[in-house]
């Protein structure tokens, strides 16, 4: 720990990159900063504990609201205050503190000068120079000089229009109305008084993550108890499957769901499960056992068709079983009969995975196969754009070179020596070139199909080949492709016909498979699926904004449907130099369970590593093909809505042409009847798929949840990360149909209702001015704010339409861990802890005021990776990390750290590698120097701060939420 | 009438022309009473060693509607430097320093191309075809342009200029494309360029663009050889019970479109090699289900050939386009079953291309035939010519009724075009896209001179045939043939006309008319028409007492004619029984283009007998000629049959030919073989060679041709030991003649 106050960032006026007049330009820049040092904090944080409230049944009586310590003094961990018995540290889950309450700002003495329109980032008063001990142990400016992105920007036209020193404005009482919020940005300036809220006093994601890590990371999570809330996604833990599916496969927004729809409606807590059916497991956990029920196929309930699972009740001495989902009584087939023990359990329960585990697989019989025929092994088809742009950027050469070795690493099943997957190659610009790479040929043969209006596959035998058999021909082809098109002058490309061709090829070969498309430009050549440039930034913030996310033509939807029918998954690698209409191009990958990768302005030198790494990972990924997923539930609730990369032709079956280990499906449930508190609610997710060796299988995940009649039980068993995953996906789908503003309002309203319901029904009575949050949801406001100000919902000026569409579709299939870090990036200080310390350094909150200019930080959100270098970092550190003599010599925007033989360099590079290994996409490193131009880019990810595009800071948003809640309560 | 025979022979040798009548009835009325129309068989490119081309422009009659070419029949006033056109009697000035001549030529700048299409079903068959194609490459002049299109389920146009990876453009076999689309897809259409740029770039661009698909042989010899070497069977699996998918229609369409876009009006051949019927797309002849057999005559009669009309239309459209471009299409169909020649026949018939039908590409029938296409004349030039137009001019007493042969009308109406059509009429000009020295057209005329406007004694009618064509040496040439014949008054000079009757030419010309009718009419109707014509001819020219059939006589110049008609009635050109539609089309194709001698062989096959009783001799095509101690050699044009009589066969079986003391037997066996070889050497297409003996299954080829004078019905009645009975209900020549006489002398008809 170090006190770094002396090295605080220079005042705004001096920082060239902070833009013109800083505090002066913002009438309200002194919003929080005008308090004399040492004055009592404006915010009274109170933390409630269940015991104090009658409505909370099970928690021990303890803890109540308390006032947070005066500012300036050392602080306790903000959430819990003085440790009281049973208050969540290491306690059983049920006894977790489940809510936090905070007093509203206006409960405190007035005195803040109100300085104009609310909303913009509070710029610190120059006179303030105090630093407070942070809850996570680091020091930083309480309110460091906020970045004053002084120049007016479209999102907040009123900012900066009222010059004048903040001090000159008359003081006003803090009023919730004045709390900045995205919605209020455009309100006429109001002069209100506010108290300063101490950012350390509001719930900290970092603290919550750390606490969970400490409390739950050490012991394995055993899934034998119904309705158990698993540790957070950020916690490393082992799972022992004892009857319920691992949280790696399924996570729910709540593990205790209301028995009736009335209660559920009251709470407004979405009931959703985030399912990742083929999730990768750590090596310590065994992958699901494969069960073979022989010719008769898996045992199922006759009525609801649910698969045999540990919750099925065997009765009548084992001769029959009652379905746990629909209560139908079924006969046990003779070959499956087994006696029951005295508890009514089958004697062989522990010998059979389907009777003792939460997740397992069945071997499917021929009835489960298309056309009643066992599938052939899938195929991969590489379809390479060879237009001028692709050749010039060096992409084609790079790709062909890489493919030569990559083909050795196609996914294979179990211990198979060789992958069963066959490969094929197509190049294209305005026309398509198929290649015959039959092993008997001396040279590959090219077949040109120029009838793009009516695509077809010119050959079958020799197109899809076994890699090892056709090795020499393939190598020869990959050698020649870059040469053949070296002098191309063709700039136009087609797109839909390419997918069509791949799909037709699979159809002709009667197999499922995956297409890898490498595409550079907007497909403007005359062909089906031809697109025009329709990028229009003027639409932003209008009712027509949604068109930017919609596909330009319905042709791709139709094409996707055909692809799904054939089990043709499309992975798209984009290398655009300008607008390519990602919204339209990603329709097929999105609906077929493929991934989209985008490398804007691709240059081999800069982007090679990222692209190749993504490509390798995508090619090697385990994929299930031609899959159908069905989620069955206990009578009383029903899966009603699905989010993710898939296609649905009816309301229940999720059809996935391909499903890889990273793809997640979020499922929302609604009540259609009463649930029974005693029997709980069961979920069974069944995924029928073809493995990469061509085996047809069923993967079953079962999860039992509790049911409650009391709202408090619901709120105690929620998972905010999962909730955010659902809400983000819900909102990101919403932008297709509604104006973005409506979508944001809906989110805020729902969130406010959730919290208000809690306050009304579960929290102990307290002053109306107090903000009380359920313990499980205390991060909901901060995370929701991150969603609201994400590029999709509130784009900055530098965010392109393509970027928004790209992010939109990425989020759609993210799992909880990915959305968590994507919306709230991890910011890791690198030089705080001793070099010898090998564990990952504890993260700090994503706010500029947490950065010390004498340190180096690493920021990642799953897609981006920044190394931020403070201006006053010790020379020795600079030397050992960058091999240059001083800060000024560091190249800004550097993407590779020099390989140096010293502990710090090794540690940092090691850390970067390990971060990359955790993510499904390669994160390109960007070195950002403090006060450098690139810092803007970096600051975009400091999500607790006010964003350049008008997104509220955490504090402001929390205040706004509070106002909303109060409005609902009154 | 030896003099007339000599005259006819001389005319044929000199001009390649044979008329049905060599003295012409001088009025329309009389001409129609002659029954056999005034017509001629013209072999435009008849090879003549003594005919050197002249090197300057022809001299034309100056009358715009005439433009006849100066010919030896014109009256020339040498002093006045004038010549009188013998067609319109226009007096024309000679150009300076001109001497009369019949043939001129002018330089041409483009060369012939060959475009090749191929496909095969069987691996070894494909191999054989590859070899043939490779052989053909070596026979082509080095600067001839060639291209390659292969087809199966898809159609591939191979790019021949590329290095490294072989490249081809693939088209769906089920979709017909316009020439424009094909050119766009092959990248042949000129890219849209700004105006001024386009103008300057165009001239160089044209050869450059097309060169990707059509390349001079010498440049891509190796390339093409490799390409052919690597050709595989169609890489699409054929499921059991299905025919392989074959997109012949689209492949042809693409070949036509490619040439249309690159070399219009330049000589070119599209050679289609197919191993089975088109089974998909436009032009499909049969579905791919093996259980539905390809259409038979029976199906056609019952209107059960569901693809026939549509397919025929497709190929007719292609044929007409090809003809308009001056290209020709050859079809080499080798398969055991039918290949759709019936539907595709117009492609060859209209464009003057070859049609070859065989069982397999691995037979010498195909190989030799194919090789013969590339045979060369004494100057080392290919015996083929391209893009010919034939113009016929007549003196005013005559009009042109039409032609029958491998040509297409150019629709040039003129004063000498008759309104009554015989064959392809309504025009005085025809296009013959591909022709060789034996290509022969039947040209039909109408005498229009009115009965009341007699032609003065000694008047002559004249006809001029002007054939412009691209010689295989790439020169553009014009061949002019002018003939004249005397007019005669049919009332007073019938004897002259009768004596000048060329019964061979007349038989062939009538046969062509009959076959032409058979393409569109029901078989029995055609036979009835032929019979009626024959009876009328006999009534007109026979000498007889009414109602007394025994008194019936025909003069020498008519005596063979009824026999020709008898055999014609039994020929595969008119009888479809026992022939598939494809076979009929194939036979008719050749009948419509061969010269008189070959045509006669087709109508009435030649039979030679070899025995110990004397030197080989021609014998009657009669079952009575089949004797046990004879070897017979029959030439039907399409088949050469060697038949060993019963005794001969037994001797051979006993191995006498291997005994030195029976060397004469060995010689006897050898003699017909040698003679057959001689025929085989010269014939195009190569005939099917059948070596059989008494009782052999292949003997049916002989038995079906001979006049069934002895059948199972009358064998014992005849009580003869010689000859072989034919199991047939067909009437014999004797019966036929008896009926003919009876009808001719009957006053009822």
CSV table of N, CA and C in Angstrom, one decimal, chain A residues 245-251 274-282 285-290 359-362 378 411 413 514 569 592-593 620-629 645 654 656-666 685-693 695-701 813 815 818 920:
chain,number,residue,atom,x,y,z
A,245,UNK,N,-27.4,-30.3,-11.8
A,245,UNK,CA,-26.3,-29.9,-12.7
A,245,UNK,C,-25.4,-28.9,-12.1
A,246,UNK,N,-24.2,-28.9,-12.6
A,246,UNK,CA,-23.2,-28.0,-12.1
A,246,UNK,C,-23.6,-26.6,-12.5
A,247,UNK,N,-23.3,-25.5,-11.7
A,247,UNK,CA,-23.6,-24.2,-12.2
A,247,UNK,C,-22.8,-23.8,-13.4
A,248,UNK,N,-21.8,-24.6,-13.8
A,248,UNK,CA,-21.2,-24.3,-15.1
A,248,UNK,C,-22.1,-24.6,-16.2
A,249,UNK,N,-23.0,-25.5,-16.0
A,249,UNK,CA,-24.0,-25.8,-17.0
A,249,UNK,C,-25.3,-24.9,-16.9
A,250,UNK,N,-25.8,-24.7,-15.7
A,250,UNK,CA,-27.0,-24.0,-15.5
A,250,UNK,C,-26.8,-23.0,-14.3
A,251,UNK,N,-27.1,-21.8,-14.6
A,251,UNK,CA,-27.3,-20.8,-13.5
A,251,UNK,C,-28.6,-20.2,-13.5
A,274,UNK,N,-29.6,-19.6,-17.2
A,274,UNK,CA,-28.6,-19.4,-18.2
A,274,UNK,C,-27.9,-20.7,-18.4
A,275,UNK,N,-28.2,-21.3,-19.6
A,275,UNK,CA,-27.7,-22.7,-19.8
A,275,UNK,C,-26.6,-22.8,-20.8
A,276,UNK,N,-25.6,-23.5,-20.4
A,276,UNK,CA,-24.4,-23.7,-21.3
A,276,UNK,C,-24.2,-25.2,-21.4
A,277,UNK,N,-25.0,-25.8,-22.3
A,277,UNK,CA,-25.1,-27.3,-22.2
A,277,UNK,C,-23.8,-28.0,-22.4
A,278,UNK,N,-22.9,-27.4,-23.2
A,278,UNK,CA,-21.6,-28.1,-23.5
A,278,UNK,C,-20.4,-27.5,-22.8
A,279,UNK,N,-20.7,-26.8,-21.7
A,279,UNK,CA,-19.7,-26.0,-21.1
A,279,UNK,C,-18.4,-26.9,-20.9
A,280,UNK,N,-17.3,-26.2,-21.0
A,280,UNK,CA,-16.0,-26.8,-20.7
A,280,UNK,C,-15.8,-26.9,-19.2
A,281,UNK,N,-15.3,-28.1,-18.8
A,281,UNK,CA,-15.1,-28.2,-17.3
A,281,UNK,C,-13.6,-28.2,-17.0
A,282,UNK,N,-13.3,-27.8,-15.8
A,282,UNK,CA,-11.9,-27.8,-15.4
A,282,UNK,C,-11.5,-29.3,-15.4
A,285,UNK,N,-12.8,-31.9,-12.9
A,285,UNK,CA,-14.2,-32.4,-12.9
A,285,UNK,C,-14.4,-33.3,-14.1
A,286,UNK,N,-15.1,-34.4,-13.8
A,286,UNK,CA,-15.3,-35.4,-14.9
A,286,UNK,C,-16.4,-34.9,-15.9
A,287,UNK,N,-16.2,-35.1,-17.1
A,287,UNK,CA,-17.3,-34.7,-18.1
A,287,UNK,C,-18.4,-35.8,-17.9
A,288,UNK,N,-19.6,-35.4,-18.4
A,288,UNK,CA,-20.8,-36.3,-18.1
A,288,UNK,C,-20.6,-37.7,-18.7
A,289,UNK,N,-21.0,-38.7,-17.9
A,289,UNK,CA,-21.0,-40.1,-18.3
A,289,UNK,C,-21.9,-40.3,-19.5
A,290,UNK,N,-21.5,-41.2,-20.3
A,290,UNK,CA,-22.4,-41.6,-21.4
A,290,UNK,C,-23.2,-42.9,-21.1
A,359,UNK,N,-26.0,-34.3,-14.4
A,359,UNK,CA,-25.7,-34.2,-15.8
A,359,UNK,C,-25.1,-35.5,-16.3
A,360,UNK,N,-25.6,-35.9,-17.5
A,360,UNK,CA,-25.1,-37.2,-18.1
A,360,UNK,C,-25.6,-37.2,-19.5
A,361,UNK,N,-25.1,-38.2,-20.2
A,361,UNK,CA,-25.5,-38.2,-21.6
A,361,UNK,C,-26.1,-39.6,-21.9
A,362,UNK,N,-27.0,-39.6,-22.9
A,362,UNK,CA,-27.6,-40.9,-23.4
A,362,UNK,C,-27.1,-41.1,-24.8
A,378,UNK,N,-19.3,-34.9,-39.3
A,378,UNK,CA,-19.5,-33.6,-39.8
A,378,UNK,C,-18.3,-33.1,-40.7
A,411,UNK,N,-11.2,-30.9,-34.1
A,411,UNK,CA,-11.7,-31.6,-32.9
A,411,UNK,C,-11.9,-33.1,-33.2
A,413,UNK,N,-12.9,-36.9,-31.1
A,413,UNK,CA,-13.6,-37.4,-29.9
A,413,UNK,C,-12.8,-38.3,-29.1
A,514,UNK,N,-19.6,-27.2,-40.3
A,514,UNK,CA,-19.4,-25.8,-39.9
A,514,UNK,C,-18.7,-25.2,-41.1
A,569,UNK,N,-23.5,-24.9,-39.4
A,569,UNK,CA,-23.2,-23.8,-38.5
A,569,UNK,C,-22.2,-22.9,-39.2
A,592,UNK,N,-27.4,-19.8,-36.6
A,592,UNK,CA,-26.9,-21.2,-36.7
A,592,UNK,C,-25.9,-21.6,-35.6
A,593,UNK,N,-25.8,-20.7,-34.6
A,593,UNK,CA,-25.0,-21.0,-33.5
A,593,UNK,C,-23.5,-20.8,-33.7
A,620,UNK,N,-10.7,-25.6,-33.2
A,620,UNK,CA,-10.5,-26.7,-32.3
A,620,UNK,C,-11.6,-27.0,-31.3
A,621,UNK,N,-12.4,-26.0,-31.2
A,621,UNK,CA,-13.5,-26.1,-30.3
A,621,UNK,C,-14.4,-27.3,-30.5
A,622,UNK,N,-14.8,-27.9,-29.4
A,622,UNK,CA,-15.7,-29.0,-29.5
A,622,UNK,C,-17.1,-28.5,-29.8
A,623,UNK,N,-17.7,-29.0,-30.9
A,623,UNK,CA,-19.0,-28.5,-31.3
A,623,UNK,C,-19.9,-29.7,-31.4
A,624,UNK,N,-21.1,-29.4,-31.0
A,624,UNK,CA,-22.2,-30.4,-31.2
A,624,UNK,C,-23.0,-29.9,-32.4
A,625,UNK,N,-23.3,-30.8,-33.3
A,625,UNK,CA,-24.0,-30.3,-34.6
A,625,UNK,C,-25.5,-30.8,-34.6
A,626,UNK,N,-26.2,-30.0,-35.4
A,626,UNK,CA,-27.6,-30.4,-35.7
A,626,UNK,C,-28.3,-30.7,-34.4
A,627,UNK,N,-28.3,-29.7,-33.5
A,627,UNK,CA,-28.8,-30.0,-32.1
A,627,UNK,C,-30.1,-29.4,-31.9
A,628,UNK,N,-30.9,-30.1,-31.0
A,628,UNK,CA,-32.2,-29.6,-30.6
A,628,UNK,C,-32.1,-29.5,-29.1
A,629,UNK,N,-32.5,-28.4,-28.5
A,629,UNK,CA,-32.5,-28.3,-27.1
A,629,UNK,C,-34.0,-28.1,-26.6
A,645,UNK,N,-27.8,-17.8,-29.6
A,645,UNK,CA,-27.5,-18.0,-31.0
A,645,UNK,C,-28.2,-19.3,-31.4
A,654,UNK,N,-35.4,-25.4,-29.2
A,654,UNK,CA,-34.3,-24.5,-29.6
A,654,UNK,C,-33.5,-25.3,-30.6
A,656,UNK,N,-30.3,-25.7,-33.0
A,656,UNK,CA,-29.0,-25.2,-33.1
A,656,UNK,C,-28.2,-26.0,-34.2
A,657,UNK,N,-27.9,-25.3,-35.3
A,657,UNK,CA,-27.1,-26.0,-36.3
A,657,UNK,C,-25.8,-26.5,-35.7
A,658,UNK,N,-25.3,-25.6,-34.8
A,658,UNK,CA,-24.0,-26.0,-34.1
A,658,UNK,C,-24.1,-25.4,-32.8
A,659,UNK,N,-23.5,-26.1,-31.8
A,659,UNK,CA,-23.5,-25.5,-30.5
A,659,UNK,C,-22.1,-25.9,-29.9
A,660,UNK,N,-21.3,-24.8,-29.7
A,660,UNK,CA,-20.0,-25.1,-29.2
A,660,UNK,C,-19.9,-24.9,-27.7
A,661,UNK,N,-18.7,-25.1,-27.1
A,661,UNK,CA,-18.6,-25.1,-25.7
A,661,UNK,C,-18.8,-23.7,-25.1
A,662,UNK,N,-18.7,-22.7,-25.9
A,662,UNK,CA,-18.9,-21.3,-25.3
A,662,UNK,C,-20.3,-20.8,-25.4
A,663,UNK,N,-21.1,-21.4,-26.2
A,663,UNK,CA,-22.4,-20.8,-26.5
A,663,UNK,C,-23.4,-21.1,-25.3
A,664,UNK,N,-24.1,-20.1,-25.0
A,664,UNK,CA,-25.0,-20.1,-23.9
A,664,UNK,C,-26.4,-19.7,-24.3
A,665,UNK,N,-27.4,-20.4,-23.8
A,665,UNK,CA,-28.8,-20.1,-24.0
A,665,UNK,C,-29.5,-19.6,-22.8
A,666,UNK,N,-30.0,-18.5,-22.8
A,666,UNK,CA,-30.8,-18.0,-21.6
A,666,UNK,C,-32.3,-18.3,-21.8
A,685,UNK,N,-32.9,-29.9,-18.9
A,685,UNK,CA,-32.6,-29.4,-20.2
A,685,UNK,C,-32.0,-30.6,-21.0
A,686,UNK,N,-32.6,-30.9,-22.1
A,686,UNK,CA,-32.2,-32.1,-22.9
A,686,UNK,C,-31.6,-31.5,-24.2
A,687,UNK,N,-30.4,-31.9,-24.5
A,687,UNK,CA,-29.8,-31.4,-25.8
A,687,UNK,C,-29.5,-32.7,-26.6
A,688,UNK,N,-30.1,-32.7,-27.8
A,688,UNK,CA,-29.9,-33.8,-28.7
A,688,UNK,C,-28.9,-33.3,-29.7
A,689,UNK,N,-27.7,-33.9,-29.9
A,689,UNK,CA,-26.8,-33.4,-30.8
A,689,UNK,C,-25.9,-34.5,-31.4
A,690,UNK,N,-25.2,-34.1,-32.5
A,690,UNK,CA,-24.3,-35.0,-33.1
A,690,UNK,C,-22.9,-34.6,-32.7
A,691,UNK,N,-22.1,-35.5,-32.2
A,691,UNK,CA,-20.8,-35.2,-31.7
A,691,UNK,C,-19.9,-35.0,-32.9
A,692,UNK,N,-18.7,-34.5,-32.7
A,692,UNK,CA,-17.8,-34.3,-33.8
A,692,UNK,C,-17.3,-35.5,-34.4
A,693,UNK,N,-17.5,-36.7,-33.8
A,693,UNK,CA,-17.2,-37.9,-34.5
A,693,UNK,C,-18.4,-38.5,-35.2
A,695,UNK,N,-21.4,-39.1,-33.6
A,695,UNK,CA,-22.3,-39.9,-32.8
A,695,UNK,C,-23.5,-39.1,-32.3
A,696,UNK,N,-24.6,-39.6,-32.4
A,696,UNK,CA,-25.8,-38.9,-31.9
A,696,UNK,C,-26.0,-39.1,-30.5
A,697,UNK,N,-26.1,-38.1,-29.7
A,697,UNK,CA,-26.2,-38.2,-28.2
A,697,UNK,C,-27.3,-37.2,-27.7
A,698,UNK,N,-27.6,-37.5,-26.4
A,698,UNK,CA,-28.5,-36.6,-25.7
A,698,UNK,C,-27.8,-36.2,-24.4
A,699,UNK,N,-27.7,-34.9,-24.2
A,699,UNK,CA,-27.1,-34.5,-23.0
A,699,UNK,C,-28.2,-34.0,-22.1
A,700,UNK,N,-28.2,-34.5,-20.9
A,700,UNK,CA,-29.3,-34.1,-20.0
A,700,UNK,C,-28.7,-33.3,-18.8
A,701,UNK,N,-29.3,-32.2,-18.5
A,701,UNK,CA,-28.9,-31.5,-17.3
A,701,UNK,C,-30.2,-31.3,-16.4
A,813,UNK,N,-25.0,-14.6,-26.8
A,813,UNK,CA,-24.7,-15.9,-26.4
A,813,UNK,C,-23.6,-16.0,-25.3
A,815,UNK,N,-22.1,-16.3,-21.5
A,815,UNK,CA,-22.5,-16.9,-20.3
A,815,UNK,C,-22.4,-15.9,-19.2
A,818,UNK,N,-19.0,-14.3,-18.6
A,818,UNK,CA,-18.6,-13.4,-19.7
A,818,UNK,C,-19.3,-12.0,-19.6
A,920,UNK,N,-12.8,-16.8,-24.1
A,920,UNK,CA,-13.0,-17.5,-25.3
A,920,UNK,C,-12.5,-16.8,-26.6
